[in-house]
CSV table of N, CA and C in Angstrom, one decimal:
chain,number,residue,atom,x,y,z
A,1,UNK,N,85.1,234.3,-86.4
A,1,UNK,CA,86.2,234.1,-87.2
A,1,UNK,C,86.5,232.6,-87.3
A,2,UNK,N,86.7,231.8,-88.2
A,2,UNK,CA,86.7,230.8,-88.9
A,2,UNK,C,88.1,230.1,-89.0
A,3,UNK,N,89.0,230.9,-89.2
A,3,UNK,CA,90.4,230.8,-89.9
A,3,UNK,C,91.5,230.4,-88.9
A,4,UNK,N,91.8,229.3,-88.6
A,4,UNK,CA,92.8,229.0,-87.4
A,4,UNK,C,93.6,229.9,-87.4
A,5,UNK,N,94.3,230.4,-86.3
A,5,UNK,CA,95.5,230.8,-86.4
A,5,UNK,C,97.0,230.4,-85.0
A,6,UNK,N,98.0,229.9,-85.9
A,6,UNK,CA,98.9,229.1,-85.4
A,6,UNK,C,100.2,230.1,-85.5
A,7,UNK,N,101.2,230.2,-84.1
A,7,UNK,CA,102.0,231.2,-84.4
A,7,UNK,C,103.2,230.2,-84.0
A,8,UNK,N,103.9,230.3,-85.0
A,8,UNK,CA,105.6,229.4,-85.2
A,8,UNK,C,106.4,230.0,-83.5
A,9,UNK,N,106.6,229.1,-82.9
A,9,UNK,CA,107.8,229.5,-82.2
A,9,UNK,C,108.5,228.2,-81.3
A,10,UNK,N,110.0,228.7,-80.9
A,10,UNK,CA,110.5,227.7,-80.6
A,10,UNK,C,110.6,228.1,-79.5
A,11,UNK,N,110.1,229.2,-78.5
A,11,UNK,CA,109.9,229.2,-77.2
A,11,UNK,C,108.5,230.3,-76.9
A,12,UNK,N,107.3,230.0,-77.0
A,12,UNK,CA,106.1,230.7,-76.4
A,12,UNK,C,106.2,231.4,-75.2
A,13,UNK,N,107.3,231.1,-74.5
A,13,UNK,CA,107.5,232.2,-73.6
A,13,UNK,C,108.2,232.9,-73.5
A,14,UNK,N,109.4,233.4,-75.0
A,14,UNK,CA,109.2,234.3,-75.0
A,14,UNK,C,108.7,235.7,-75.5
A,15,UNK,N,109.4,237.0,-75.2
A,15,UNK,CA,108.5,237.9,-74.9
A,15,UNK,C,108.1,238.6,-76.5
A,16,UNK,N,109.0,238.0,-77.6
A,16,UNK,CA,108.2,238.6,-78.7
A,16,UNK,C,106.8,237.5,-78.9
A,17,UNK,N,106.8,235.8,-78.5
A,17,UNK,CA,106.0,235.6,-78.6
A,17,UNK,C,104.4,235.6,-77.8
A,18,UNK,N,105.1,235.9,-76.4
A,18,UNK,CA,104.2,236.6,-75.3
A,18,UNK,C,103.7,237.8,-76.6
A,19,UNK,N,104.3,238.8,-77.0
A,19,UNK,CA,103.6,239.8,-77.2
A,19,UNK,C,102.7,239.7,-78.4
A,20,UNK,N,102.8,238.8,-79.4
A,20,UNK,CA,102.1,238.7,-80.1
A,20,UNK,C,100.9,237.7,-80.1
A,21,UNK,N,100.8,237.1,-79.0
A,21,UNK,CA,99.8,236.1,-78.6
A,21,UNK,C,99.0,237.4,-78.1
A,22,UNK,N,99.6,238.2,-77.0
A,22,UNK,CA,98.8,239.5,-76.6
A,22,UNK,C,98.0,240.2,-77.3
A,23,UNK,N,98.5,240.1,-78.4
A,23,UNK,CA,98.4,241.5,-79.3
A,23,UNK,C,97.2,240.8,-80.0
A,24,UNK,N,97.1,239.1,-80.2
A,24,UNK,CA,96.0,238.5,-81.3
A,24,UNK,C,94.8,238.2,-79.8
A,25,UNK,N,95.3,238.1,-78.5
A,25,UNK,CA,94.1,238.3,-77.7
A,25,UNK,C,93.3,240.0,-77.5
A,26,UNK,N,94.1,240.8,-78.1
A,26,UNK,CA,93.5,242.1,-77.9
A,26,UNK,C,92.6,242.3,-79.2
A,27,UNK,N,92.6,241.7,-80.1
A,27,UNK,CA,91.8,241.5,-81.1
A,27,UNK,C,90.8,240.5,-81.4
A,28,UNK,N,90.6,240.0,-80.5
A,28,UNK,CA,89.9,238.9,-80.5
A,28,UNK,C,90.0,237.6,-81.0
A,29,UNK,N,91.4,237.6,-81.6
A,29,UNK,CA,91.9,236.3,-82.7
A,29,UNK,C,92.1,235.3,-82.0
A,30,UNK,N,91.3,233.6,-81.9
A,30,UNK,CA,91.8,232.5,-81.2
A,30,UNK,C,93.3,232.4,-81.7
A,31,UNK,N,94.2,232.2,-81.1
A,31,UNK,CA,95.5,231.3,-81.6
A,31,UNK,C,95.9,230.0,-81.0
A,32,UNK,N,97.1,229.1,-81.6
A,32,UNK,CA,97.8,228.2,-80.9
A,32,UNK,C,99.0,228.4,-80.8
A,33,UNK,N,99.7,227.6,-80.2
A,33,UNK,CA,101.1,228.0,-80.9
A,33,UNK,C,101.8,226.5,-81.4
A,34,UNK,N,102.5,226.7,-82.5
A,34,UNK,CA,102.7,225.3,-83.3
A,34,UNK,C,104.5,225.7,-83.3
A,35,UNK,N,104.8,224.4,-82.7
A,35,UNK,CA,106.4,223.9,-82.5
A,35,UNK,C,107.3,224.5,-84.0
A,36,UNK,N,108.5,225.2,-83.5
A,36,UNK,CA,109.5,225.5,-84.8
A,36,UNK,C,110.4,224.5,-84.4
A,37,UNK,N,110.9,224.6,-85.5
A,37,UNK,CA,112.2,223.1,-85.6
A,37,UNK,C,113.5,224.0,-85.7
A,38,UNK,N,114.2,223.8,-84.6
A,38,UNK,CA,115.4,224.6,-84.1
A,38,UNK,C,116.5,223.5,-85.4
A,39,UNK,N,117.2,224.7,-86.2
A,39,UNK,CA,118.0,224.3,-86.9
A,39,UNK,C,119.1,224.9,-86.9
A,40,UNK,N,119.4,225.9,-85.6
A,40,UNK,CA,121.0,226.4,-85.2
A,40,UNK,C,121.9,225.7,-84.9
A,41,UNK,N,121.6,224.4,-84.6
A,41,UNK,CA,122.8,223.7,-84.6
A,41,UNK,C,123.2,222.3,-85.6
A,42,UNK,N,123.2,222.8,-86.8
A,42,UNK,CA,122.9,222.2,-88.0
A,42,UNK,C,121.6,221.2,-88.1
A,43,UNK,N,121.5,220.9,-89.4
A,43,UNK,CA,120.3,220.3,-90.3
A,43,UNK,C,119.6,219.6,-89.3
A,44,UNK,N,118.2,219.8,-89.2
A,44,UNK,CA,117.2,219.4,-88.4
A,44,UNK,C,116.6,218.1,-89.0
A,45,UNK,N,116.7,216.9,-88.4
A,45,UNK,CA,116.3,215.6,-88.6
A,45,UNK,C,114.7,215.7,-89.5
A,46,UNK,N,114.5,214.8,-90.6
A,46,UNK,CA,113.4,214.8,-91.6
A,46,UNK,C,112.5,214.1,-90.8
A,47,UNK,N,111.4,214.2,-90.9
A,47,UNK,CA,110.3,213.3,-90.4
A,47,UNK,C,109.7,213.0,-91.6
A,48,UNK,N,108.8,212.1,-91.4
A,48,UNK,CA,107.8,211.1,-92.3
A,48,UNK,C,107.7,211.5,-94.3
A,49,UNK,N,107.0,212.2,-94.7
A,49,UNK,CA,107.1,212.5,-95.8
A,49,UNK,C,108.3,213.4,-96.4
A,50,UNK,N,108.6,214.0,-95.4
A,50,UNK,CA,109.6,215.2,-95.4
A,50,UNK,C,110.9,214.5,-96.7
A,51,UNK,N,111.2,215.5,-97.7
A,51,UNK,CA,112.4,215.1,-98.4
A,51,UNK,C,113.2,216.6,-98.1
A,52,UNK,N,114.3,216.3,-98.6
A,52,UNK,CA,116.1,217.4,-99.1
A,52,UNK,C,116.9,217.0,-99.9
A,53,UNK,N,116.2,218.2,-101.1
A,53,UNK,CA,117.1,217.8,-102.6
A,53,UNK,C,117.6,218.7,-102.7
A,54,UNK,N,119.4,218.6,-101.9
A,54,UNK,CA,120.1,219.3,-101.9
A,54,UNK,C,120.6,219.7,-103.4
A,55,UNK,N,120.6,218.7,-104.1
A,55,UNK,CA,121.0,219.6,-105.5
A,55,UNK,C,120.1,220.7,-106.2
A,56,UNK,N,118.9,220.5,-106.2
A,56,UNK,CA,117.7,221.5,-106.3
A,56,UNK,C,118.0,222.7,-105.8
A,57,UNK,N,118.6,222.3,-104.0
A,57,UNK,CA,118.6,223.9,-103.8
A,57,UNK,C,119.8,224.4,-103.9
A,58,UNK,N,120.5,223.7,-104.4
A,58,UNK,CA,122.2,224.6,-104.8
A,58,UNK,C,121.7,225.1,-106.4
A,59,UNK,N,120.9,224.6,-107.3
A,59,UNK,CA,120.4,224.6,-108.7
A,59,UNK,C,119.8,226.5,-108.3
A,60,UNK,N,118.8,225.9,-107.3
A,60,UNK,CA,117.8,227.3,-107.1
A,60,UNK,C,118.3,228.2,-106.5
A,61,UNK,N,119.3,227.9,-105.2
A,61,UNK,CA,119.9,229.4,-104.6
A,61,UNK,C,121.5,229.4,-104.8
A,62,UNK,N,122.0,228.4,-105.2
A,62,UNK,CA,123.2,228.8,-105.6
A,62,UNK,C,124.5,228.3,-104.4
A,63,UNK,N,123.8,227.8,-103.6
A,63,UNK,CA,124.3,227.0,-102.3
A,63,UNK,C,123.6,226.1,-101.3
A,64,UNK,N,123.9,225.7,-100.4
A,64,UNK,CA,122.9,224.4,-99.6
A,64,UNK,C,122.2,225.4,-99.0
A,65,UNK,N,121.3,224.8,-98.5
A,65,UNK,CA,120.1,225.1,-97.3
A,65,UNK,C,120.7,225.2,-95.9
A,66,UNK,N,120.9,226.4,-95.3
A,66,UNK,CA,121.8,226.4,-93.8
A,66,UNK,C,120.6,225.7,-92.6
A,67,UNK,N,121.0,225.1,-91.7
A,67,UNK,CA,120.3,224.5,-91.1
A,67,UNK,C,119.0,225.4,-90.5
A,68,UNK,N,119.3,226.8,-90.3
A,68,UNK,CA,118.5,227.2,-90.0
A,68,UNK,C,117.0,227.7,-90.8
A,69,UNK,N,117.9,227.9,-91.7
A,69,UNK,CA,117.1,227.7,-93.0
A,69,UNK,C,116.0,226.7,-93.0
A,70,UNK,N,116.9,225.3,-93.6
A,70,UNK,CA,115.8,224.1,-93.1
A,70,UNK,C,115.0,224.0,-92.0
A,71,UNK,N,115.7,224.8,-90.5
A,71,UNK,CA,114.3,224.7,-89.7
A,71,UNK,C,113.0,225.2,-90.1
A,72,UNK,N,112.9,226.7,-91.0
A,72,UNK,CA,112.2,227.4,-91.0
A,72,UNK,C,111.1,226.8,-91.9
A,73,UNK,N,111.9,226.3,-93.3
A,73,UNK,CA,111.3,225.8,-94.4
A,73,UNK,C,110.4,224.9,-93.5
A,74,UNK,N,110.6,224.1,-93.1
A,74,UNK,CA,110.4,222.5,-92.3
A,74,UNK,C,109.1,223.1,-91.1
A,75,UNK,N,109.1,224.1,-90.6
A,75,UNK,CA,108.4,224.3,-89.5
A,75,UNK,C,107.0,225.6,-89.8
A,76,UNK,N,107.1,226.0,-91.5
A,76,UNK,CA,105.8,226.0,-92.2
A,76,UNK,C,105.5,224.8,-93.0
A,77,UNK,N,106.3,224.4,-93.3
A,77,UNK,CA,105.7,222.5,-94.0
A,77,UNK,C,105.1,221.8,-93.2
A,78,UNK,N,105.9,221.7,-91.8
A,78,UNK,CA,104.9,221.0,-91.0
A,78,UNK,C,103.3,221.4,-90.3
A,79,UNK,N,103.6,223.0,-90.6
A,79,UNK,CA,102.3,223.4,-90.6
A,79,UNK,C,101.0,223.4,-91.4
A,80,UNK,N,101.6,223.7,-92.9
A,80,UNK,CA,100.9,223.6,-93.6
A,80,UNK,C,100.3,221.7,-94.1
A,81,UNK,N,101.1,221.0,-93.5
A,81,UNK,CA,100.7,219.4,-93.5
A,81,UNK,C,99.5,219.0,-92.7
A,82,UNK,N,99.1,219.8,-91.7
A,82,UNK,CA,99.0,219.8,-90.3
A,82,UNK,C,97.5,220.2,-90.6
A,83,UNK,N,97.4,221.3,-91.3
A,83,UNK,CA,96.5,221.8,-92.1
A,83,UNK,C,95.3,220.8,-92.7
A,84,UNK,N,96.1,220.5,-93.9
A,84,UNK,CA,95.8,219.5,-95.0
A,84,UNK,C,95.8,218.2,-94.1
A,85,UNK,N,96.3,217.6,-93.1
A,85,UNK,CA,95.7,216.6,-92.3
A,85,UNK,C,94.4,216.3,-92.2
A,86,UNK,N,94.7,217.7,-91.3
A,86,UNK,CA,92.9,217.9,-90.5
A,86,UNK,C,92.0,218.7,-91.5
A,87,UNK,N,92.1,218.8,-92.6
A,87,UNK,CA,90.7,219.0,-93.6
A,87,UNK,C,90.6,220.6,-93.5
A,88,UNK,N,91.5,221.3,-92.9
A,88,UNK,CA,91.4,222.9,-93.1
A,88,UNK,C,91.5,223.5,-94.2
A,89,UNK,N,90.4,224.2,-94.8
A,89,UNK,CA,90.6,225.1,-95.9
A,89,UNK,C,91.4,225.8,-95.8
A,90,UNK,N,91.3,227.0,-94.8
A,90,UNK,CA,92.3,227.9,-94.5
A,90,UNK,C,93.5,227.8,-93.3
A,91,UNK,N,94.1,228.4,-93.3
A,91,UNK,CA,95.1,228.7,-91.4
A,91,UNK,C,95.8,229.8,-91.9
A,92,UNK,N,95.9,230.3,-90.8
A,92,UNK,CA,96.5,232.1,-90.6
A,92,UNK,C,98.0,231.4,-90.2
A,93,UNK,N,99.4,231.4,-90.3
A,93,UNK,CA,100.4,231.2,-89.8
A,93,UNK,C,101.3,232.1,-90.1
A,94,UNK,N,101.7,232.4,-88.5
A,94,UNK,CA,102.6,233.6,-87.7
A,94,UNK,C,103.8,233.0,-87.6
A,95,UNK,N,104.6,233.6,-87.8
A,95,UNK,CA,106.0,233.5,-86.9
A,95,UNK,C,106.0,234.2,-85.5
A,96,UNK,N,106.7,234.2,-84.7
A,96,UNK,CA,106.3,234.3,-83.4
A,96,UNK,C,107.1,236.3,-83.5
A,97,UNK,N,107.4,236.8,-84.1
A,97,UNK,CA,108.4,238.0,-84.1
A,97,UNK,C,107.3,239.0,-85.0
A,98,UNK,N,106.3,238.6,-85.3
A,98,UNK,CA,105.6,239.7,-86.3
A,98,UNK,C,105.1,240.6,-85.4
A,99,UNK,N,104.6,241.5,-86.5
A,99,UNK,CA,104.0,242.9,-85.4
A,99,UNK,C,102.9,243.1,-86.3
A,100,UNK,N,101.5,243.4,-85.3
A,100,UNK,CA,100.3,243.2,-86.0
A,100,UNK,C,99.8,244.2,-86.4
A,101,UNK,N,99.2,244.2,-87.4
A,101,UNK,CA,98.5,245.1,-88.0
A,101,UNK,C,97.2,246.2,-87.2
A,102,UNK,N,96.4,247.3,-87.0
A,102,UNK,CA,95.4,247.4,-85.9
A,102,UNK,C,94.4,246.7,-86.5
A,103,UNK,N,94.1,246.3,-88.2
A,103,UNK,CA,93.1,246.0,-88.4
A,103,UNK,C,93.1,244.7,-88.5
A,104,UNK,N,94.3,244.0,-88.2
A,104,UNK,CA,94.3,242.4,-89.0
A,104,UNK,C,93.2,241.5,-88.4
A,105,UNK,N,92.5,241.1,-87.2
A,105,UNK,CA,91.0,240.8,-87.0
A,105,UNK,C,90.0,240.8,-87.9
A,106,UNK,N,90.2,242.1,-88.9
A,106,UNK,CA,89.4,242.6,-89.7
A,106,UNK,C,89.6,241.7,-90.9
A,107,UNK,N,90.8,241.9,-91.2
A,107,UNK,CA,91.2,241.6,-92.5
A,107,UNK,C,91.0,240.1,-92.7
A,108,UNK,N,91.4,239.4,-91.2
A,108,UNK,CA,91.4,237.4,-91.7
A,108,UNK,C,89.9,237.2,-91.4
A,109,UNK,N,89.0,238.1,-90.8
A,109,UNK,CA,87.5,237.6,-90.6
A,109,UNK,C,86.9,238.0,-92.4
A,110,UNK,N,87.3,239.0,-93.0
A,110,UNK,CA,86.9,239.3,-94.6
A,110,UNK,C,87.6,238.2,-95.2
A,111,UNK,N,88.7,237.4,-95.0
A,111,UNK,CA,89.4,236.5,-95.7
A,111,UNK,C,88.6,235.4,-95.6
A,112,UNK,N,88.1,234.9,-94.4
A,112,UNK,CA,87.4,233.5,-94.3
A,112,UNK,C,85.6,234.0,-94.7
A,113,UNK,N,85.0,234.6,-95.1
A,113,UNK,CA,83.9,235.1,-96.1
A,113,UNK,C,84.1,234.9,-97.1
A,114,UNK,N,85.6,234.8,-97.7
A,114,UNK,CA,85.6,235.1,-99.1
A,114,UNK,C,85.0,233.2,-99.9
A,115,UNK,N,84.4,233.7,-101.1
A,115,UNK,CA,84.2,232.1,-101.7
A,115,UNK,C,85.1,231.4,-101.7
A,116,UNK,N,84.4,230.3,-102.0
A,116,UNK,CA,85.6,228.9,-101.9
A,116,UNK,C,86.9,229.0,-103.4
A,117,UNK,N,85.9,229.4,-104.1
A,117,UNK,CA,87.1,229.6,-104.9
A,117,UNK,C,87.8,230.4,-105.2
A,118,UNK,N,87.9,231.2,-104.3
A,118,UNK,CA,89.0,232.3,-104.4
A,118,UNK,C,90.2,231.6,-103.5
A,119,UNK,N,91.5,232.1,-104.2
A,119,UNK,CA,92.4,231.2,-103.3
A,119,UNK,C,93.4,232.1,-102.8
């Protein structure tokens, strides 16, 4: 299996993230776990390319981005950067609270077979 896979959490020890690291070692899936950006205590500081066009998102949802919000947005962008850094075609990215499928092994090893230009 080919396809990184990186699971979002802001504490790996805990037990939904314990269980789903378990659950991708019972299937044979390598994982990591890649840092979330805690935004419960309002707006989480921007790093390097990172923008917030707050008018955009009052345009598009009709109100601001709650900080936690922004964590979340921010802590797949930094993943997906992270990605495209290091020259990855693909990455599998988890949030740490998901519950796995029995076949998903199956399904991201058929995903990373698939041709290049399928997207």
């Amino acid at each position: 299996m080919s396809i990184p896979c990186w699971i979002i959490s802001l504490n790996p020890e805990s037990a939904s993230a314990s269980a789903l690291s378990q659950a991708l070692n019972g299937q044979g899936v390598p994982h990591a776990f890649f840092p979330a950006v805690d935004g419960r205590q309002g707006l989480p500081p921007l790093q390097g390319r990172e923008r917030l066009d707050e008018r955009l998102a009052l345009l598009r949802h009709g109100k601001l981005l709650s900080g936690s919000q922004l964590g979340c947005y921010l802590a797949h962008y930094r993943a997906l950067q992270k990605a495209w850094d290091e020259g990855l075609p693909q990455v599998c990215i988890l949030e740490d609270d998901v519950g796995l499928e029995p076949a998903f092994a199956a399904v991201l090893d058929s995903l990373s077979r698939l041709p290049e230009e399928v997207e």
